[in-house]
């Protein structure tokens, strides 16, 4: 009988479940979106109950529709949207507030207050992260300050707070297990990446009780078992948990220092593996934990961009300029080369490498030749420009030049974008045969931890498509100069 590993990727837009066979190939997959709640203040939330319901629907679908017994699944690996923050009742498992999504900047005033208290440098030095509402700490602090049930449960020692992985694990194990892994903990801005513990001083500054936070362990640990609330006919061991960007880095096979990848999703994460060396990052980048595996913790430099794929979603759902993301490649190719318009997607400020919370989105450089095709092209191009900015800073900080960039995520199917990315970077771009590297990375990690996969063999079977740069140096320089001007127009830079 064929055996499988189940990769679960709980991402910003929805949840995916993918079954990988004994050779690491995709056998079956299913996906289900969930609603995005955005109010007039720009607050972004998810309904945890909807996400949990969707996960159970997918669990039933991927086994029953494919006539797979849960007994044929040897392990589960979980990847998740990071920084998105939840609080729930430890006893009942019920959430006390919607999930506050990583894009939501409602904690800006909390960060401003900590900066006034002189804690900005201390936070960056010990967590590796620039003080920002992007990360979990300010979101959880907001819940503590604004949701009465949080303080009450904290007093009763009955409060759980964490990221999606720890919440999902708690749900999947029927409230038995409350853990997170090093990769996710390092994204909360509450975890000391040097001592590898929740930082008491920082947690206190944000008003977060440390006893409400999960136990932190290695990414390839045994995280308990699940029958998915009775849907599976047996309990399946959970052998891996990683933040989605970290899982993608692992799935890309970027296991050595100096290797980098970019994940194109709702936003984008650009991550450079620095091995066991912790590199203090410059303004605009984060130092983070890549993962903890085999009793070793590896570090990475990372730049996080708020809006990449989400900008395409904006074109479809809000502007209704196009009907689907699939149209963008054709329209970009049909755009007038004489058009020099730019789009800066600072819907909720700018992420790396600017971290300007006050920046606002703009179209600029518009002329009479600017039309629908040109506006779509400008939005697509903004993805590549933002990633260029982060890669350039990473090379400067690390002191090394990247040979190529490995990429993953849905937008990598857009051949126009991938070629433009290669041209702007002036580097080859490597695209794997599987777009969903986060689920694959988590599944591979779980399969290796369970002894089902051989690490060397499973990664030896991967192959990448290649895009090579094909742009004149003068044209590249002119385009990048125009982008720099557009970014400066969007904010205080």
mmCIF file of N, CA, C and O in Angstrom, residues 181-252:
data_model
loop_
_atom_site.group_PDB
_atom_site.id
_atom_site.type_symbol
_atom_site.label_atom_id
_atom_site.label_comp_id
_atom_site.label_asym_id
_atom_site.label_seq_id
_atom_site.Cartn_x
_atom_site.Cartn_y
_atom_site.Cartn_z
ATOM 1 N N UNK A 181 7.334 26.316 17.252
ATOM 2 C CA UNK A 181 8.716 25.954 16.932
ATOM 3 C C UNK A 181 9.583 27.205 16.901
ATOM 4 O O UNK A 181 9.081 28.328 16.976
ATOM 5 N N UNK A 182 10.891 27.012 16.786
ATOM 6 C CA UNK A 182 11.819 28.143 16.810
ATOM 7 C C UNK A 182 11.539 29.150 15.697
ATOM 8 O O UNK A 182 11.673 30.356 15.905
ATOM 9 N N UNK A 183 11.175 28.675 14.508
ATOM 10 C CA UNK A 183 10.970 29.603 13.391
ATOM 11 C C UNK A 183 9.812 30.556 13.672
ATOM 12 O O UNK A 183 9.926 31.767 13.489
ATOM 13 N N UNK A 184 8.687 30.027 14.129
ATOM 14 C CA UNK A 184 7.534 30.873 14.417
ATOM 15 C C UNK A 184 7.762 31.759 15.642
ATOM 16 O O UNK A 184 7.363 32.929 15.654
ATOM 17 N N UNK A 185 8.402 31.209 16.667
ATOM 18 C CA UNK A 185 8.667 32.007 17.874
ATOM 19 C C UNK A 185 9.523 33.220 17.534
ATOM 20 O O UNK A 185 9.316 34.315 18.075
ATOM 21 N N UNK A 186 10.458 33.040 16.601
ATOM 22 C CA UNK A 186 11.372 34.130 16.264
ATOM 23 C C UNK A 186 10.687 35.270 15.525
ATOM 24 O O UNK A 186 11.276 36.338 15.352
ATOM 25 N N UNK A 187 9.447 35.073 15.100
ATOM 26 C CA UNK A 187 8.705 36.102 14.362
ATOM 27 C C UNK A 187 7.736 36.881 15.245
ATOM 28 O O UNK A 187 7.029 37.759 14.761
ATOM 29 N N UNK A 188 7.697 36.562 16.535
ATOM 30 C CA UNK A 188 6.728 37.220 17.414
ATOM 31 C C UNK A 188 7.216 38.558 17.956
ATOM 32 O O UNK A 188 6.428 39.366 18.420
ATOM 33 N N UNK A 189 8.528 38.807 17.943
ATOM 34 C CA UNK A 189 9.177 39.953 18.581
ATOM 35 C C UNK A 189 9.113 39.848 20.105
ATOM 36 O O UNK A 189 9.293 40.834 20.826
ATOM 37 N N UNK A 190 8.896 38.647 20.590
ATOM 38 C CA UNK A 190 8.903 38.383 22.031
ATOM 39 C C UNK A 190 9.969 37.360 22.405
ATOM 40 O O UNK A 190 10.203 37.115 23.589
ATOM 41 N N UNK A 191 10.625 36.782 21.393
ATOM 42 C CA UNK A 191 11.543 35.669 21.604
ATOM 43 C C UNK A 191 12.984 36.137 21.431
ATOM 44 O O UNK A 191 13.326 36.774 20.434
ATOM 45 N N UNK A 192 13.819 35.816 22.419
ATOM 46 C CA UNK A 192 15.233 36.182 22.347
ATOM 47 C C UNK A 192 15.961 35.140 21.509
ATOM 48 O O UNK A 192 16.095 33.984 21.917
ATOM 49 N N UNK A 193 16.431 35.539 20.328
ATOM 50 C CA UNK A 193 17.023 34.573 19.400
ATOM 51 C C UNK A 193 18.459 34.217 19.772
ATOM 52 O O UNK A 193 19.076 33.355 19.120
ATOM 53 N N UNK A 194 18.977 34.842 20.806
ATOM 54 C CA UNK A 194 20.318 34.498 21.292
ATOM 55 C C UNK A 194 20.234 33.487 22.439
ATOM 56 O O UNK A 194 20.926 32.472 22.435
ATOM 57 N N UNK A 195 19.385 33.762 23.405
ATOM 58 C CA UNK A 195 19.217 32.848 24.540
ATOM 59 C C UNK A 195 18.218 31.739 24.247
ATOM 60 O O UNK A 195 18.136 30.756 24.985
ATOM 61 N N UNK A 196 17.439 31.901 23.164
ATOM 62 C CA UNK A 196 16.425 30.934 22.738
ATOM 63 C C UNK A 196 15.350 30.718 23.805
ATOM 64 O O UNK A 196 14.936 29.597 24.095
ATOM 65 N N UNK A 197 14.886 31.839 24.363
ATOM 66 C CA UNK A 197 13.803 31.832 25.346
ATOM 67 C C UNK A 197 12.907 33.045 25.114
ATOM 68 O O UNK A 197 13.324 34.032 24.490
ATOM 69 N N UNK A 198 11.672 32.943 25.636
ATOM 70 C CA UNK A 198 10.836 34.135 25.666
ATOM 71 C C UNK A 198 11.556 35.186 26.505
ATOM 72 O O UNK A 198 12.019 34.889 27.607
ATOM 73 N N UNK A 199 11.683 36.392 25.978
ATOM 74 C CA UNK A 199 12.429 37.441 26.663
ATOM 75 C C UNK A 199 11.538 38.119 27.705
ATOM 76 O O UNK A 199 10.566 38.797 27.360
ATOM 77 N N UNK A 200 11.865 37.927 28.973
ATOM 78 C CA UNK A 200 11.027 38.432 30.066
ATOM 79 C C UNK A 200 10.849 39.950 30.001
ATOM 80 O O UNK A 200 9.750 40.474 30.183
ATOM 81 N N UNK A 201 11.948 40.670 29.720
ATOM 82 C CA UNK A 201 11.878 42.133 29.703
ATOM 83 C C UNK A 201 10.996 42.626 28.565
ATOM 84 O O UNK A 201 10.172 43.539 28.743
ATOM 85 N N UNK A 202 11.135 42.019 27.395
ATOM 86 C CA UNK A 202 10.360 42.457 26.233
ATOM 87 C C UNK A 202 8.892 42.077 26.403
ATOM 88 O O UNK A 202 7.995 42.877 26.096
ATOM 89 N N UNK A 203 8.632 40.860 26.879
ATOM 90 C CA UNK A 203 7.244 40.462 27.122
ATOM 91 C C UNK A 203 6.580 41.412 28.110
ATOM 92 O O UNK A 203 5.424 41.817 27.930
ATOM 93 N N UNK A 204 7.313 41.782 29.163
ATOM 94 C CA UNK A 204 6.774 42.708 30.155
ATOM 95 C C UNK A 204 6.499 44.076 29.547
ATOM 96 O O UNK A 204 5.473 44.703 29.834
ATOM 97 N N UNK A 205 7.401 44.545 28.686
ATOM 98 C CA UNK A 205 7.226 45.853 28.052
ATOM 99 C C UNK A 205 5.964 45.888 27.191
ATOM 100 O O UNK A 205 5.254 46.900 27.141
ATOM 101 N N UNK A 206 5.669 44.771 26.524
ATOM 102 C CA UNK A 206 4.465 44.686 25.690
ATOM 103 C C UNK A 206 3.226 44.304 26.513
ATOM 104 O O UNK A 206 2.110 44.329 25.988
ATOM 105 N N UNK A 207 3.428 43.918 27.772
ATOM 106 C CA UNK A 207 2.296 43.529 28.603
ATOM 107 C C UNK A 207 1.791 42.135 28.315
ATOM 108 O O UNK A 207 0.599 41.846 28.503
ATOM 109 N N UNK A 208 2.679 41.238 27.862
ATOM 110 C CA UNK A 208 2.308 39.871 27.516
ATOM 111 C C UNK A 208 2.785 38.918 28.610
ATOM 112 O O UNK A 208 3.989 38.827 28.865
ATOM 113 N N UNK A 209 1.886 38.210 29.278
ATOM 114 C CA UNK A 209 2.317 37.239 30.299
ATOM 115 C C UNK A 209 3.006 36.041 29.642
ATOM 116 O O UNK A 209 2.442 35.415 28.740
ATOM 117 N N UNK A 210 4.205 35.722 30.093
ATOM 118 C CA UNK A 210 4.951 34.630 29.446
ATOM 119 C C UNK A 210 4.277 33.282 29.651
ATOM 120 O O UNK A 210 4.449 32.374 28.817
ATOM 121 N N UNK A 211 3.499 33.138 30.735
ATOM 122 C CA UNK A 211 2.845 31.847 30.959
ATOM 123 C C UNK A 211 1.657 31.632 30.015
ATOM 124 O O UNK A 211 1.060 30.557 29.984
ATOM 125 N N UNK A 212 1.327 32.666 29.208
ATOM 126 C CA UNK A 212 0.276 32.516 28.197
ATOM 127 C C UNK A 212 0.852 32.123 26.842
ATOM 128 O O UNK A 212 0.106 31.889 25.890
ATOM 129 N N UNK A 213 2.180 32.053 26.745
ATOM 130 C CA UNK A 213 2.846 31.747 25.486
ATOM 131 C C UNK A 213 3.216 30.265 25.404
ATOM 132 O O UNK A 213 3.432 29.609 26.431
ATOM 133 N N UNK A 214 3.301 29.717 24.196
ATOM 134 C CA UNK A 214 3.542 28.280 24.048
ATOM 135 C C UNK A 214 4.976 27.865 24.354
ATOM 136 O O UNK A 214 5.897 28.691 24.334
ATOM 137 N N UNK A 215 5.147 26.589 24.614
ATOM 138 C CA UNK A 215 6.480 26.005 24.748
ATOM 139 C C UNK A 215 7.157 26.050 23.381
ATOM 140 O O UNK A 215 6.527 25.771 22.361
ATOM 141 N N UNK A 216 8.433 26.399 23.348
ATOM 142 C CA UNK A 216 9.170 26.512 22.091
ATOM 143 C C UNK A 216 10.078 25.298 21.931
ATOM 144 O O UNK A 216 10.814 24.932 22.863
ATOM 145 N N UNK A 217 10.036 24.684 20.752
ATOM 146 C CA UNK A 217 10.822 23.479 20.534
ATOM 147 C C UNK A 217 11.341 23.432 19.100
ATOM 148 O O UNK A 217 11.077 24.337 18.301
ATOM 149 N N UNK A 218 12.088 22.379 18.766
ATOM 150 C CA UNK A 218 12.667 22.248 17.437
ATOM 151 C C UNK A 218 11.570 22.022 16.388
ATOM 152 O O UNK A 218 10.513 21.460 16.678
ATOM 153 N N UNK A 219 11.851 22.462 15.172
ATOM 154 C CA UNK A 219 10.864 22.400 14.092
ATOM 155 C C UNK A 219 10.543 20.975 13.672
ATOM 156 O O UNK A 219 9.475 20.706 13.115
ATOM 157 N N UNK A 220 11.473 20.044 13.908
ATOM 158 C CA UNK A 220 11.259 18.642 13.548
ATOM 159 C C UNK A 220 10.990 17.787 14.774
ATOM 160 O O UNK A 220 11.359 16.613 14.842
ATOM 161 N N UNK A 221 10.320 18.373 15.758
ATOM 162 C CA UNK A 221 9.952 17.660 16.975
ATOM 163 C C UNK A 221 8.689 16.827 16.762
ATOM 164 O O UNK A 221 7.962 17.003 15.775
ATOM 165 N N UNK A 222 8.414 15.964 17.710
ATOM 166 C CA UNK A 222 7.122 15.276 17.762
ATOM 167 C C UNK A 222 6.140 16.216 18.465
ATOM 168 O O UNK A 222 6.317 16.555 19.630
ATOM 169 N N UNK A 223 5.108 16.630 17.741
ATOM 170 C CA UNK A 223 4.162 17.621 18.257
ATOM 171 C C UNK A 223 2.825 17.009 18.681
ATOM 172 O O UNK A 223 1.843 17.732 18.846
ATOM 173 N N UNK A 224 2.792 15.713 18.873
ATOM 174 C CA UNK A 224 1.545 15.075 19.277
ATOM 175 C C UNK A 224 0.854 14.399 18.108
ATOM 176 O O UNK A 224 1.399 14.285 17.007
ATOM 177 N N UNK A 225 -0.375 13.953 18.353
ATOM 178 C CA UNK A 225 -1.153 13.244 17.336
ATOM 179 C C UNK A 225 -2.516 13.889 17.167
ATOM 180 O O UNK A 225 -3.011 14.566 18.072
ATOM 181 N N UNK A 226 -3.128 13.669 15.997
ATOM 182 C CA UNK A 226 -4.461 14.224 15.736
ATOM 183 C C UNK A 226 -5.316 13.247 14.943
ATOM 184 O O UNK A 226 -4.821 12.540 14.057
ATOM 185 N N UNK A 227 -6.601 13.212 15.273
ATOM 186 C CA UNK A 227 -7.579 12.536 14.411
ATOM 187 C C UNK A 227 -8.475 13.572 13.748
ATOM 188 O O UNK A 227 -9.526 13.239 13.203
ATOM 189 N N UNK A 228 -8.041 14.817 13.811
ATOM 190 C CA UNK A 228 -8.728 15.955 13.196
ATOM 191 C C UNK A 228 -10.184 16.024 13.639
ATOM 192 O O UNK A 228 -11.113 16.055 12.837
ATOM 193 N N UNK A 229 -10.355 16.052 14.965
ATOM 194 C CA UNK A 229 -11.683 16.180 15.566
ATOM 195 C C UNK A 229 -12.600 15.035 15.138
ATOM 196 O O UNK A 229 -13.803 15.231 14.921
ATOM 197 N N UNK A 230 -12.021 13.826 15.017
ATOM 198 C CA UNK A 230 -12.809 12.637 14.720
ATOM 199 C C UNK A 230 -12.982 12.335 13.249
ATOM 200 O O UNK A 230 -13.614 11.326 12.890
ATOM 201 N N UNK A 231 -12.426 13.163 12.373
ATOM 202 C CA UNK A 231 -12.585 12.940 10.928
ATOM 203 C C UNK A 231 -11.730 11.765 10.458
ATOM 204 O O UNK A 231 -12.156 10.950 9.633
ATOM 205 N N UNK A 232 -10.511 11.653 10.970
ATOM 206 C CA UNK A 232 -9.644 10.537 10.616
ATOM 207 C C UNK A 232 -10.005 9.311 11.457
ATOM 208 O O UNK A 232 -10.445 9.442 12.608
ATOM 209 N N UNK A 233 -9.782 8.123 10.892
ATOM 210 C CA UNK A 233 -10.116 6.889 11.597
ATOM 211 C C UNK A 233 -8.994 6.407 12.518
ATOM 212 O O UNK A 233 -9.058 5.314 13.073
ATOM 213 N N UNK A 234 -7.958 7.215 12.652
ATOM 214 C CA UNK A 234 -6.883 6.928 13.601
ATOM 215 C C UNK A 234 -6.151 8.239 13.876
ATOM 216 O O UNK A 234 -6.387 9.246 13.204
ATOM 217 N N UNK A 235 -5.273 8.218 14.841
ATOM 218 C CA UNK A 235 -4.487 9.413 15.142
ATOM 219 C C UNK A 235 -3.197 9.399 14.331
ATOM 220 O O UNK A 235 -2.506 8.375 14.258
ATOM 221 N N UNK A 236 -2.878 10.543 13.728
ATOM 222 C CA UNK A 236 -1.677 10.674 12.889
ATOM 223 C C UNK A 236 -0.671 11.548 13.623
ATOM 224 O O UNK A 236 -1.033 12.613 14.144
ATOM 225 N N UNK A 237 0.595 11.139 13.673
ATOM 226 C CA UNK A 237 1.605 11.954 14.366
ATOM 227 C C UNK A 237 1.955 13.221 13.591
ATOM 228 O O UNK A 237 2.045 13.209 12.352
ATOM 229 N N UNK A 238 2.127 14.305 14.315
ATOM 230 C CA UNK A 238 2.544 15.590 13.736
ATOM 231 C C UNK A 238 4.040 15.731 14.004
ATOM 232 O O UNK A 238 4.464 15.825 15.152
ATOM 233 N N UNK A 239 4.837 15.767 12.924
ATOM 234 C CA UNK A 239 6.288 15.708 13.079
ATOM 235 C C UNK A 239 7.002 16.983 12.651
ATOM 236 O O UNK A 239 8.240 17.013 12.639
ATOM 237 N N UNK A 240 6.271 18.016 12.271
ATOM 238 C CA UNK A 240 6.956 19.251 11.872
ATOM 239 C C UNK A 240 6.012 20.431 11.949
ATOM 240 O O UNK A 240 4.822 20.319 11.642
ATOM 241 N N UNK A 241 6.567 21.586 12.362
ATOM 242 C CA UNK A 241 5.875 22.866 12.265
ATOM 243 C C UNK A 241 6.913 23.923 11.912
ATOM 244 O O UNK A 241 7.973 24.000 12.545
ATOM 245 N N UNK A 242 6.609 24.724 10.888
ATOM 246 C CA UNK A 242 7.471 25.833 10.492
ATOM 247 C C UNK A 242 6.616 26.980 9.983
ATOM 248 O O UNK A 242 5.552 26.760 9.392
ATOM 249 N N UNK A 243 7.110 28.200 10.167
ATOM 250 C CA UNK A 243 6.499 29.334 9.490
ATOM 251 C C UNK A 243 6.591 29.123 7.986
ATOM 252 O O UNK A 243 7.528 28.485 7.490
ATOM 253 N N UNK A 244 5.618 29.636 7.251
ATOM 254 C CA UNK A 244 5.551 29.313 5.821
ATOM 255 C C UNK A 244 6.806 29.690 5.043
ATOM 256 O O UNK A 244 7.258 28.933 4.173
ATOM 257 N N UNK A 245 7.402 30.836 5.349
ATOM 258 C CA UNK A 245 8.603 31.250 4.617
ATOM 259 C C UNK A 245 9.791 30.347 4.937
ATOM 260 O O UNK A 245 10.610 30.046 4.073
ATOM 261 N N UNK A 246 9.881 29.912 6.175
ATOM 262 C CA UNK A 246 10.952 29.017 6.592
ATOM 263 C C UNK A 246 10.771 27.648 5.946
ATOM 264 O O UNK A 246 11.733 27.015 5.511
ATOM 265 N N UNK A 247 9.512 27.202 5.885
ATOM 266 C CA UNK A 247 9.215 25.926 5.236
ATOM 267 C C UNK A 247 9.575 25.981 3.757
ATOM 268 O O UNK A 247 10.086 25.008 3.191
ATOM 269 N N UNK A 248 9.320 27.132 3.130
ATOM 270 C CA UNK A 248 9.675 27.283 1.715
ATOM 271 C C UNK A 248 11.189 27.258 1.522
ATOM 272 O O UNK A 248 11.697 26.659 0.571
ATOM 273 N N UNK A 249 11.926 27.908 2.422
ATOM 274 C CA UNK A 249 13.389 27.883 2.351
ATOM 275 C C UNK A 249 13.898 26.450 2.455
ATOM 276 O O UNK A 249 14.778 26.036 1.713
ATOM 277 N N UNK A 250 13.310 25.683 3.373
ATOM 278 C CA UNK A 250 13.707 24.287 3.526
ATOM 279 C C UNK A 250 13.300 23.481 2.299
ATOM 280 O O UNK A 250 14.086 22.668 1.785
ATOM 281 N N UNK A 251 12.088 23.707 1.809
ATOM 282 C CA UNK A 251 11.609 22.985 0.635
ATOM 283 C C UNK A 251 12.412 23.261 -0.614
ATOM 284 O O UNK A 251 12.534 22.404 -1.496
ATOM 285 N N UNK A 252 12.976 24.455 -0.712
ATOM 286 C CA UNK A 252 13.817 24.818 -1.848
ATOM 287 C C UNK A 252 15.171 24.121 -1.795
ATOM 288 O O UNK A 252 15.942 24.189 -2.752
#
